[in-house]
CSV table of C-alpha atoms and ligand atoms in Angstrom, one decimal:
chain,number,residue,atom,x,y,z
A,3,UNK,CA,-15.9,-10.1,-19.2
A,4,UNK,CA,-19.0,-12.1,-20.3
A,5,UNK,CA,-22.3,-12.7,-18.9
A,6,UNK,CA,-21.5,-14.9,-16.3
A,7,UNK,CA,-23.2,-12.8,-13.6
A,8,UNK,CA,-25.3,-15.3,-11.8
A,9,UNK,CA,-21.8,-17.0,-11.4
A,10,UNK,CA,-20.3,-15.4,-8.1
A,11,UNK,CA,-17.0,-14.0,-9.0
A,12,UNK,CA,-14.1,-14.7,-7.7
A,13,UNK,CA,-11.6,-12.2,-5.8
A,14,UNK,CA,-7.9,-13.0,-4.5
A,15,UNK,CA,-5.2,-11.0,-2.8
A,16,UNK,CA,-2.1,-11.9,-0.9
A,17,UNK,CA,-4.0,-11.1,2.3
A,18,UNK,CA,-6.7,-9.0,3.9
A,19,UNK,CA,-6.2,-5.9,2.0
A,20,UNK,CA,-8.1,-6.9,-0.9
A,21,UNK,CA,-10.9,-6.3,1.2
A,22,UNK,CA,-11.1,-2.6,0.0
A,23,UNK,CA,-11.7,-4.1,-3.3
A,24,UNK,CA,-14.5,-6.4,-2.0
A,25,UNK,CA,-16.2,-2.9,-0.2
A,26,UNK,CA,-16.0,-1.4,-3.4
A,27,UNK,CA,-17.3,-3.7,-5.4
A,28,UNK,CA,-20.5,-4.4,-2.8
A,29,UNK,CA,-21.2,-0.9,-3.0
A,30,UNK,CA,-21.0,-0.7,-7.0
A,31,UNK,CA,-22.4,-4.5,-7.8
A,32,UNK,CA,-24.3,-5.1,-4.2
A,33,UNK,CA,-25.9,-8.6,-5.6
A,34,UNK,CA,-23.2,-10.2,-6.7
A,35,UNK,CA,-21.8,-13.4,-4.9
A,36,UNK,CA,-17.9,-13.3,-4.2
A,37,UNK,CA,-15.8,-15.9,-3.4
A,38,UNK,CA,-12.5,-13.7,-1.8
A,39,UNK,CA,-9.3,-15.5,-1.5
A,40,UNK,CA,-6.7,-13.8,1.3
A,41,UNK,CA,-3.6,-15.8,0.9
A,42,UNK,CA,-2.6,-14.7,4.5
A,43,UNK,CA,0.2,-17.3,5.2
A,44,UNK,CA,2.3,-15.7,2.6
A,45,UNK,CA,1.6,-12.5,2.8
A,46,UNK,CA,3.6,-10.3,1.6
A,47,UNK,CA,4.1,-10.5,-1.7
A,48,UNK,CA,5.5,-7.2,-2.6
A,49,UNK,CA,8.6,-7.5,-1.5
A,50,UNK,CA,8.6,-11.5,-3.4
A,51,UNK,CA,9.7,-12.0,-6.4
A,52,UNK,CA,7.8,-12.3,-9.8
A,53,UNK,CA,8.5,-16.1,-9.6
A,54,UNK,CA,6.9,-16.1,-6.7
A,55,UNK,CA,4.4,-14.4,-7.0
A,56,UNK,CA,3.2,-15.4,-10.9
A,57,UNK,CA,3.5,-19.2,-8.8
A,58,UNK,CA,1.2,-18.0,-5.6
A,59,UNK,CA,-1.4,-15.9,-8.1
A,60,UNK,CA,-1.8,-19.2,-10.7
A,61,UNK,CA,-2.3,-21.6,-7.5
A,62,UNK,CA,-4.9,-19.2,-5.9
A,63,UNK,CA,-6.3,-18.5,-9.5
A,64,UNK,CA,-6.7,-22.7,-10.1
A,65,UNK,CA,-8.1,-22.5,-6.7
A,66,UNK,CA,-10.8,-20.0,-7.3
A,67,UNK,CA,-11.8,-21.5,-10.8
A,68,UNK,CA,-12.0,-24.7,-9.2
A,69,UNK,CA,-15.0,-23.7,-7.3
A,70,UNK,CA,-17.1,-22.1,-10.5
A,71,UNK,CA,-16.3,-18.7,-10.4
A,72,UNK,CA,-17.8,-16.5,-13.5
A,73,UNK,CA,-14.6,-14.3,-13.5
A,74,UNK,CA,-11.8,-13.6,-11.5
A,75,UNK,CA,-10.9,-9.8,-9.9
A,76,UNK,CA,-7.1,-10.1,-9.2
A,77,UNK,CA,-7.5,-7.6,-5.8
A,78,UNK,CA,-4.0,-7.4,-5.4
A,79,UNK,CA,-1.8,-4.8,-7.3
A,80,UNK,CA,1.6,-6.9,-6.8
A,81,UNK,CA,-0.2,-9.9,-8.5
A,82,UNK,CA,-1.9,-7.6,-11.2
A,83,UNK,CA,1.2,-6.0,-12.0
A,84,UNK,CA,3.3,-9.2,-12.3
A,85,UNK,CA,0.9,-12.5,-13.3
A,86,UNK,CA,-2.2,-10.7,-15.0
A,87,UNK,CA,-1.2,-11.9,-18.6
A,88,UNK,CA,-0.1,-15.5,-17.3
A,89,UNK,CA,-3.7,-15.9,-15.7
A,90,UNK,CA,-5.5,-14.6,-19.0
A,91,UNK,CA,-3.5,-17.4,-20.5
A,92,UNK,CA,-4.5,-19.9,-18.5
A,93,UNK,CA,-7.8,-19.6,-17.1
A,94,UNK,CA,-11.0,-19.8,-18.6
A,95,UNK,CA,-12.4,-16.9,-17.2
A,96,UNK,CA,-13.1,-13.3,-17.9
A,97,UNK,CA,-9.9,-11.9,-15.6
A,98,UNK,CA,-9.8,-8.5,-14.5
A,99,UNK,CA,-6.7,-6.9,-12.2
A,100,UNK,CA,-5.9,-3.4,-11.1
A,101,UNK,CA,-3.4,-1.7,-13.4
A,102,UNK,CA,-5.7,-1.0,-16.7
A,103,UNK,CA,-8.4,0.9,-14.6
A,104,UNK,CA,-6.4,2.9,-12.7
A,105,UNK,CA,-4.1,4.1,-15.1
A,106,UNK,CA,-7.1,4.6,-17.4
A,107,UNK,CA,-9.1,7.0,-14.4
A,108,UNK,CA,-5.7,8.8,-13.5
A,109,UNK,CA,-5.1,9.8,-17.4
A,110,UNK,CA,-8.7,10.9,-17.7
A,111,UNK,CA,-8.5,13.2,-14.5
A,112,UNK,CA,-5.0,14.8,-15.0
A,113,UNK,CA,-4.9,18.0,-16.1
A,114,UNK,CA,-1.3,18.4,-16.4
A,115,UNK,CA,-0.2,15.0,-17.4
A,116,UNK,CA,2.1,14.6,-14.5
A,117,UNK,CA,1.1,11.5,-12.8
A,118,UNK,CA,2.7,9.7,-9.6
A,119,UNK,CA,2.4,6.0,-8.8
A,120,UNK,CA,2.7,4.2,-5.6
A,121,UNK,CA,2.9,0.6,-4.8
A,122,UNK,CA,5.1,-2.3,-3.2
A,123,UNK,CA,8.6,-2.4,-4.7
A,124,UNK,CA,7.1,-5.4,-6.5
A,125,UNK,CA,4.5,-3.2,-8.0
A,126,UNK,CA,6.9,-0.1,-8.5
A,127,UNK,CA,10.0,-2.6,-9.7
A,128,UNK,CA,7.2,-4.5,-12.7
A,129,UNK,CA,6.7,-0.9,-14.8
A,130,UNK,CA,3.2,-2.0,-15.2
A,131,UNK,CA,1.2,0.9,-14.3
A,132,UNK,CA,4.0,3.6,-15.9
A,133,UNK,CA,3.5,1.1,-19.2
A,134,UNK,CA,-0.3,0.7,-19.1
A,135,UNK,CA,-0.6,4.4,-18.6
A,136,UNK,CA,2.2,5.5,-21.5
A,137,UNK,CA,-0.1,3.6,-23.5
A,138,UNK,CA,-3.5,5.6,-22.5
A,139,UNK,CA,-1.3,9.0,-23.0
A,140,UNK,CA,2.4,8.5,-24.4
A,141,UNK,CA,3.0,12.2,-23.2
A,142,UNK,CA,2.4,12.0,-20.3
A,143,UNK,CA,4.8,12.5,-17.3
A,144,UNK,CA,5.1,9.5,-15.3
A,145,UNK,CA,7.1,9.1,-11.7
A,146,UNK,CA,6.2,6.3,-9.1
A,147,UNK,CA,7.7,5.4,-5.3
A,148,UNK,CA,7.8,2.4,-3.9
A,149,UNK,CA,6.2,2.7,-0.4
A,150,UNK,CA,6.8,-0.7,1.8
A,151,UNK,CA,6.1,1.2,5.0
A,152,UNK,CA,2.6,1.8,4.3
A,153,UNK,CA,0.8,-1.5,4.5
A,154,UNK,CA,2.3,-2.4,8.0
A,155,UNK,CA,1.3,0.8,9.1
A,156,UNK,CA,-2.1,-0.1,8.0
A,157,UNK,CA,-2.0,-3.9,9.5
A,158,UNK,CA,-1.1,-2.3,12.6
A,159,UNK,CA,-4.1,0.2,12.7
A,160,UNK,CA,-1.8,3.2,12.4
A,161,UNK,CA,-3.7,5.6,10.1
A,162,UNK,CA,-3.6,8.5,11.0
A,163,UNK,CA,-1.3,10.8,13.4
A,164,UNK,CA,2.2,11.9,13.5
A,165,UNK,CA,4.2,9.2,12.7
A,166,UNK,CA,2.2,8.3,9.6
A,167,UNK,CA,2.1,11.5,8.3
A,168,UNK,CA,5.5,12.0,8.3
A,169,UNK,CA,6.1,8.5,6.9
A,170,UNK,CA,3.8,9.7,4.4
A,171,UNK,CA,5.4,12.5,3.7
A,172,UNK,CA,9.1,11.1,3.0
A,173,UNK,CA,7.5,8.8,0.4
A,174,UNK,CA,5.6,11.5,-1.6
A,175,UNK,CA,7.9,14.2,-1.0
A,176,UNK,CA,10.1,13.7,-4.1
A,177,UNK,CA,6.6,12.7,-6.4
A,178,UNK,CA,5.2,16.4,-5.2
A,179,UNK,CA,8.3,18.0,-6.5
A,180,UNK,CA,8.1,16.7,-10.0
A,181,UNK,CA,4.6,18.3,-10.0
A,182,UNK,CA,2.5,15.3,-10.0
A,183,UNK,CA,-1.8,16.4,-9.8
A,184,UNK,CA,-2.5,12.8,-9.7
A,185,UNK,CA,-1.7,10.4,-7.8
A,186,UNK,CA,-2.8,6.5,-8.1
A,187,UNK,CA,-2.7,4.2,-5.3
A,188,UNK,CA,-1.5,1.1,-6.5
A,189,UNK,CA,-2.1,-1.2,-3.6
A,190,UNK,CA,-4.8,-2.7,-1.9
A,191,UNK,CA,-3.9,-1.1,1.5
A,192,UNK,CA,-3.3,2.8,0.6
A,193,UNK,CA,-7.2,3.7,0.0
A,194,UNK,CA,-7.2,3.0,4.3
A,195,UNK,CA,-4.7,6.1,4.4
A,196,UNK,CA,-6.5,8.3,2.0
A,197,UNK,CA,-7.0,11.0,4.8
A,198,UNK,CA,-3.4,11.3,5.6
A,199,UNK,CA,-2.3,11.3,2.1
A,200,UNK,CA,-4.7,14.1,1.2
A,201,UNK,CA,-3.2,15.6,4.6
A,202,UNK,CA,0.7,15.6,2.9
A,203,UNK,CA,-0.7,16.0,-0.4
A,204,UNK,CA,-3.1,18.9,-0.9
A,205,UNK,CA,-5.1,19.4,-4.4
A,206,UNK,CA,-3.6,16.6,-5.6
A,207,UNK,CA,-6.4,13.9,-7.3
A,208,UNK,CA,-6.2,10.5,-5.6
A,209,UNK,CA,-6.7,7.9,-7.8
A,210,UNK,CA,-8.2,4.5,-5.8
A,211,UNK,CA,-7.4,1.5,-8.5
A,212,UNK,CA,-10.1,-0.4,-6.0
A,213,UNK,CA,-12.8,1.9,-6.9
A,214,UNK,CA,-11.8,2.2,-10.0
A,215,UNK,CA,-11.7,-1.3,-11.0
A,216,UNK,CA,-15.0,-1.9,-9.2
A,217,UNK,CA,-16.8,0.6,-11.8
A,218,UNK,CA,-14.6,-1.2,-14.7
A,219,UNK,CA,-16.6,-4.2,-13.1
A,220,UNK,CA,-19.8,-3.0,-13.5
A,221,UNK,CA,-19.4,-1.4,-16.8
A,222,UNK,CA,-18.4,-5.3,-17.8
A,223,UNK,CA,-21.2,-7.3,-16.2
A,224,UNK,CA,-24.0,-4.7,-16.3
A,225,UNK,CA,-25.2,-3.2,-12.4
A,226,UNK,CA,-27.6,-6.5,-12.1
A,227,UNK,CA,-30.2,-6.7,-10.1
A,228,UNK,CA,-30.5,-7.3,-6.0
A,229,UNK,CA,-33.4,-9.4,-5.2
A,230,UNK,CA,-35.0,-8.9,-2.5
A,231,UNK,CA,-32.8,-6.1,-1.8
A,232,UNK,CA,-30.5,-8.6,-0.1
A,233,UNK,CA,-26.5,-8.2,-0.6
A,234,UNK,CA,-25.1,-10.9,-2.6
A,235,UNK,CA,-23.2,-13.8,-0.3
A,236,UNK,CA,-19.6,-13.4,0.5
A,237,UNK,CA,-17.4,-16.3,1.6
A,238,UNK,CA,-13.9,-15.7,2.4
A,239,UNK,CA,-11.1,-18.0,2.4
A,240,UNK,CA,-7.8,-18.3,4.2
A,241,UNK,CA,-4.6,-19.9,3.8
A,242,UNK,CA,-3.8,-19.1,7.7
A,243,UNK,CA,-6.4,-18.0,10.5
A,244,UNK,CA,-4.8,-15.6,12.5
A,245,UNK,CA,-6.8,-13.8,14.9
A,246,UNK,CA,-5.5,-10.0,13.4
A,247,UNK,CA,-7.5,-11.0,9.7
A,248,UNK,CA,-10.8,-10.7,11.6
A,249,UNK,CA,-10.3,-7.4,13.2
A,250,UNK,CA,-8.6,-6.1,10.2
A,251,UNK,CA,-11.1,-7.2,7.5
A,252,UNK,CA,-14.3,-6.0,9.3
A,253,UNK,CA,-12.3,-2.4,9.8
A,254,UNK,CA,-11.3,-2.8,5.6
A,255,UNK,CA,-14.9,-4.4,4.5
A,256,UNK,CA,-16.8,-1.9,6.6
A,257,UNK,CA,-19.2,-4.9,7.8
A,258,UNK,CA,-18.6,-7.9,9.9
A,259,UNK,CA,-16.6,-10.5,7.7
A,260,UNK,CA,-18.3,-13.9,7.4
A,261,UNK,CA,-16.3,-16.8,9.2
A,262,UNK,CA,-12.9,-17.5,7.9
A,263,UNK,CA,-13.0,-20.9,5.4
A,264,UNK,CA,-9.3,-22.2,6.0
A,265,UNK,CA,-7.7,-24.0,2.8
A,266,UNK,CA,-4.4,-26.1,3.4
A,267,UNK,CA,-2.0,-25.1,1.5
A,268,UNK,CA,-1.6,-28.4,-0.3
A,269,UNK,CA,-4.7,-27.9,-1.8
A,270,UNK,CA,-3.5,-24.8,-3.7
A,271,UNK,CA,-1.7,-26.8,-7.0
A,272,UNK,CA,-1.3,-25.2,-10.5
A,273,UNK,CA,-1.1,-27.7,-13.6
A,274,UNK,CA,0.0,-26.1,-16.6
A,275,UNK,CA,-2.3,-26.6,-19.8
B,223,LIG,N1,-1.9,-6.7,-1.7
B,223,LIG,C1,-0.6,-6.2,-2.0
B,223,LIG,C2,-0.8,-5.2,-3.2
B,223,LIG,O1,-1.8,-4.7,-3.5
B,223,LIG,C3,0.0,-5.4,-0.8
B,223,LIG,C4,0.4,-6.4,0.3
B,223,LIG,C5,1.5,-7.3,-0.1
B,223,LIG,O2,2.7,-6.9,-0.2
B,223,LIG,O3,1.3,-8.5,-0.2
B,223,LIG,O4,0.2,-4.9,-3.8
């Protein structure tokens, strides 16, 4: 990443998740302007396949550049995971996803080098944090679980109480016994059901790639400066409306979310160089 910071930077994810990359980065880099792109009439994508969703992450990415972004935060794992190197290739920006920074925070607060991964089957099915941290510590113990259950349960609000925990627990039950002390939550979703993780997982580090790319972020572009003491603009765009984003984004952003900016989905076009 350069020294574009008086560009605002862009943001994208396959829906409203990304959002708890957006908090994170407002509370690490409060003055920067961000363009966030929720591709929400296609959501999911991690259950698509990397076709798919290397075609969906370039249009968005084309999208985002388009409009004179200084560098692009790929929000969403599934994306990160699967197009990150194709959008280094092709975009003139500084490009920075979710894999590298959490795989670099997990390895660095492991004690016993046993590490569990979660993430859509997409995410769990690319190998990409498993690779990226093998590369940070090629001895270290490495198990992940895809978890498709968790991101509805968030959509729908459901949190915390009985049946989430115990949803919870079936997915990390077979991580636990291989002795895993860390635990990174490859999706945008999971940091929303941090309390019931810790809750079927107790003593075990939780890893947030969100917060941990937000500090990669600022290590890159410097903390900056907040004039006036006034948060940097946000403007978020859609690729569908639906009433649920709203309500879900302020809950994920943890402030009221500007008004949705619809883009047709004609408009979303990837020419190869
Ligand atoms: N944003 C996706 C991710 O972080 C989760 C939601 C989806 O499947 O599209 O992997």
């Amino acid at each position: 990443m350069g020294a574009c910071e008086r560009l605002p930077i862009g943001v994208f994810d396959s829906g409203v998740g990304g959002l708890t990359v957006v908090r994170e980065i407002r509370r690490h880099l409060p003055g920067l302007d961000i363009l966030y792109f929720g591709d929400t009439a296609r959501v999911p994508y991690g259950n698509k396949s990397p076709e798919t969703i290397l075609r969906y992450s370039l249009e968005i990415g084309a999208f985002l550049v388009g409009q004179g972004i200084g560098s692009l935060v790929v929000a969403c794992n599934t994306s990160s995971a699967t197009a990150l190197g194709r959008l280094g290739e092709d975009f003139p920006v500084p490009i920075l996803g979710m894999i590298e920074p959490g795989a670099r925070m997990a390895v660095s607060k492991s004690r016993n080098g046993r590490i569990g991964i979660i993430g859509t089957r997409a995410t769990v099915a690319s190998g990409a944090y498993e690779r990226a941290v093998k590369a940070l510590d090629p001895g270290a113990f490495v198990t992940s679980a895809a978890c498709p259950l968790f991101v509805p349960l968030v959509e729908e609000g459901w949190v915390d109480g009985p049946v989430t925990l115990e949803v919870v627990r079936r997915y990390l039950g077979p991580l636990l016994a291989q002795g895993v002390d860390t635990l990174i939550l490859g999706c945008t979703h999971y940091p929303v059901l941090v309390p019931a993780i810790e809750q079927a997982a107790p003593g075990v580090h939780l890893v947030s790639s969100a917060h941990a790319a937000a500090l990669d972020l600022r290590e890159r572009l410097g903390p900056g400066t907040v004039p006036d003491g006034k948060p940097g603009d946000l403007r978020v765009f859609v690729t569908d409306t639906g009433t649920h984003f709203q309500a879900m984004g302020d809950l994920i952003l943890g402030e009221p979310i500007p008004v949705l900016e619809k883009i047709e989905e004609e408009r979303l076009v990837f020419h190869a160089k």
